[in-house]
XYZ file of C-alpha atoms in Angstrom:
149
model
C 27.723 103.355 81.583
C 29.186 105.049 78.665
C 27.980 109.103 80.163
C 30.177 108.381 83.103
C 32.567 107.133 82.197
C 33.435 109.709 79.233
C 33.122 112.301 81.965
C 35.096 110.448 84.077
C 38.233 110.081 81.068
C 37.741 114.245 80.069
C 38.137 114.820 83.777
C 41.439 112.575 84.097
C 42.355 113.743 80.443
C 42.083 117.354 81.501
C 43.740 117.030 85.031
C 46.509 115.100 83.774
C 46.852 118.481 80.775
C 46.869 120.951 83.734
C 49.346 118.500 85.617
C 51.719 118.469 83.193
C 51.330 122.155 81.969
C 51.814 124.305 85.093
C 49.818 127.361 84.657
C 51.871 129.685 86.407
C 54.621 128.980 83.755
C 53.787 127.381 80.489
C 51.599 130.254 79.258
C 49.425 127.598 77.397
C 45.941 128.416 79.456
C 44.391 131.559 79.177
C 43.691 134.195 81.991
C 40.362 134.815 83.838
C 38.847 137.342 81.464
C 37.007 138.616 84.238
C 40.283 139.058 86.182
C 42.275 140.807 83.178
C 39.177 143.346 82.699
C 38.622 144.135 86.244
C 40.632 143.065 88.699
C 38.112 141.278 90.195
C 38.355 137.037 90.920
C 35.458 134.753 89.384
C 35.073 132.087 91.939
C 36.691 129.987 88.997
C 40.035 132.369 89.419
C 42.770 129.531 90.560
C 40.839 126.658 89.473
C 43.633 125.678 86.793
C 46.405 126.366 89.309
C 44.515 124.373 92.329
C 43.942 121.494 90.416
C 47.733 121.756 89.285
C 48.825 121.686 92.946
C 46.121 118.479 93.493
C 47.652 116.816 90.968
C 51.080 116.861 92.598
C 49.617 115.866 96.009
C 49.983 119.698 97.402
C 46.586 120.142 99.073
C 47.990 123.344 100.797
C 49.027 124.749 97.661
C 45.550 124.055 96.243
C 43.909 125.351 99.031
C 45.839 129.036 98.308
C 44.872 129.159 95.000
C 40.918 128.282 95.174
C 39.818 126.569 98.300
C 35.899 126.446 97.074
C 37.402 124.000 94.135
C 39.267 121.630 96.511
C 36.340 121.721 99.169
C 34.256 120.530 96.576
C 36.470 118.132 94.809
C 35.482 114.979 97.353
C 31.847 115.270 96.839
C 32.075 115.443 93.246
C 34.075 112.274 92.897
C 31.924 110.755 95.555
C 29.071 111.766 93.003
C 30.671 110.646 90.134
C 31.222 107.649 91.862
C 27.309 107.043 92.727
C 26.343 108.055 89.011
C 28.813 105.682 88.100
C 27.633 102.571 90.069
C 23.736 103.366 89.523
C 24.400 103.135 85.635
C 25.965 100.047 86.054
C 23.595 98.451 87.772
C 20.687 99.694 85.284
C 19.297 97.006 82.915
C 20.635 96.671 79.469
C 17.168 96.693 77.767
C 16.533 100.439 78.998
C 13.466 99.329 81.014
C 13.741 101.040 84.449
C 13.925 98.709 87.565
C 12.276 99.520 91.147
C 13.196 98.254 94.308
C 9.444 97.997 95.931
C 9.540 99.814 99.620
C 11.547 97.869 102.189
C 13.003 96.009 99.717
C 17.208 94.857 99.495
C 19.363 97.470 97.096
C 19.030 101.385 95.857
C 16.441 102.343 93.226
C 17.519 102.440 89.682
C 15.334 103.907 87.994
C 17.042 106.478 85.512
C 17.181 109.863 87.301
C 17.071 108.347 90.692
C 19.759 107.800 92.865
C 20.339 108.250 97.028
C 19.305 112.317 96.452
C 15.194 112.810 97.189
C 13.924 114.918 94.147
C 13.714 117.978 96.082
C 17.142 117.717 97.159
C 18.368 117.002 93.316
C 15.932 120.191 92.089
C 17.756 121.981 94.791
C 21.019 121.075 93.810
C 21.816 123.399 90.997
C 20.113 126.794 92.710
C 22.357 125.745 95.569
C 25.878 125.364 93.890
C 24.634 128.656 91.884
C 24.369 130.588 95.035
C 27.759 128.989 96.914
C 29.540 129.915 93.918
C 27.974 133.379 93.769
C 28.528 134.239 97.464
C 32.033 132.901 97.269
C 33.312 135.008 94.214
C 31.789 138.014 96.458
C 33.619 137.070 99.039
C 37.197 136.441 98.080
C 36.854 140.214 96.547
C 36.671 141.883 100.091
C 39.884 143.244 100.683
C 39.973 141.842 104.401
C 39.381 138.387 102.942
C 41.384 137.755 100.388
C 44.373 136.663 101.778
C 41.857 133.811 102.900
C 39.531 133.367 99.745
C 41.371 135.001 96.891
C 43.565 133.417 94.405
């Protein structure tokens, strides 16, 4: 449980940072180098401010700023979430437990969860490419009104 759970505090510590410290005003987080150097927005570009406006309940606001970051914020938690609950059910003695085929309750075998294994070796090229398609995106001038930060 403990991997989860510190994720789970850095996440609320660092939300609750960028809640209280606006980043269009307090001038304590950095620009997107990427930004400053070329004008062009990282698919990150926003992030800061977006989870700012989140914080404060304005999903609109968020949306403006970086709408990849709030379209992925619900499957994340709901990820988190599943992590979460499959660590707690583990055993304590670090011996990995099977539910047989057809039988009641999820497999909890470390590294196993409700994604197949293709799906979770699939997971990471995927995000890769969404996040790579979307920071080419929001730089074409007819939409960034949409996409950009």
């Amino acid at each position: 449980m403990r991997d989860p759970l510190v994720l789970g505090g850095l996440a609320v510590a660092g939300t609750l940072a960028v809640a209280l410290l606006d980043p269009r005003s307090s001038g304590v987080w950095p620009a997107c180098p990427l930004l400053s150097l070329t004008g062009l927005a990282c698919p990150l570009c926003g992030g800061l401010r977006a989870v700012h406006d989140l914080a404060h309940g304005d999903v609109a606001g968020a949306w403006g700023s970086n709408p990849l970051l709030v379209a992925l914020v619900v499957p994340v938690v709901l990820a988190w979430l599943a992590w979460t609950v499959r660590q707690g059910r583990a055993p304590r003695d670090g011996r990995p437990t099977r539910v047989p085929p057809g039988g009641r309750g999820p497999d909890v075998t470390p590294g196993h969860g409700t994604l197949g294994a293709t799906a979770r070796r699939a997971l990471g090229p995927v995000l890769l490419v969404v996040l790579l398609v979307f920071g080419v995106l929001r730089n074409v001038p007819a939409l960034a009104g949409a996409l950009g930060p």
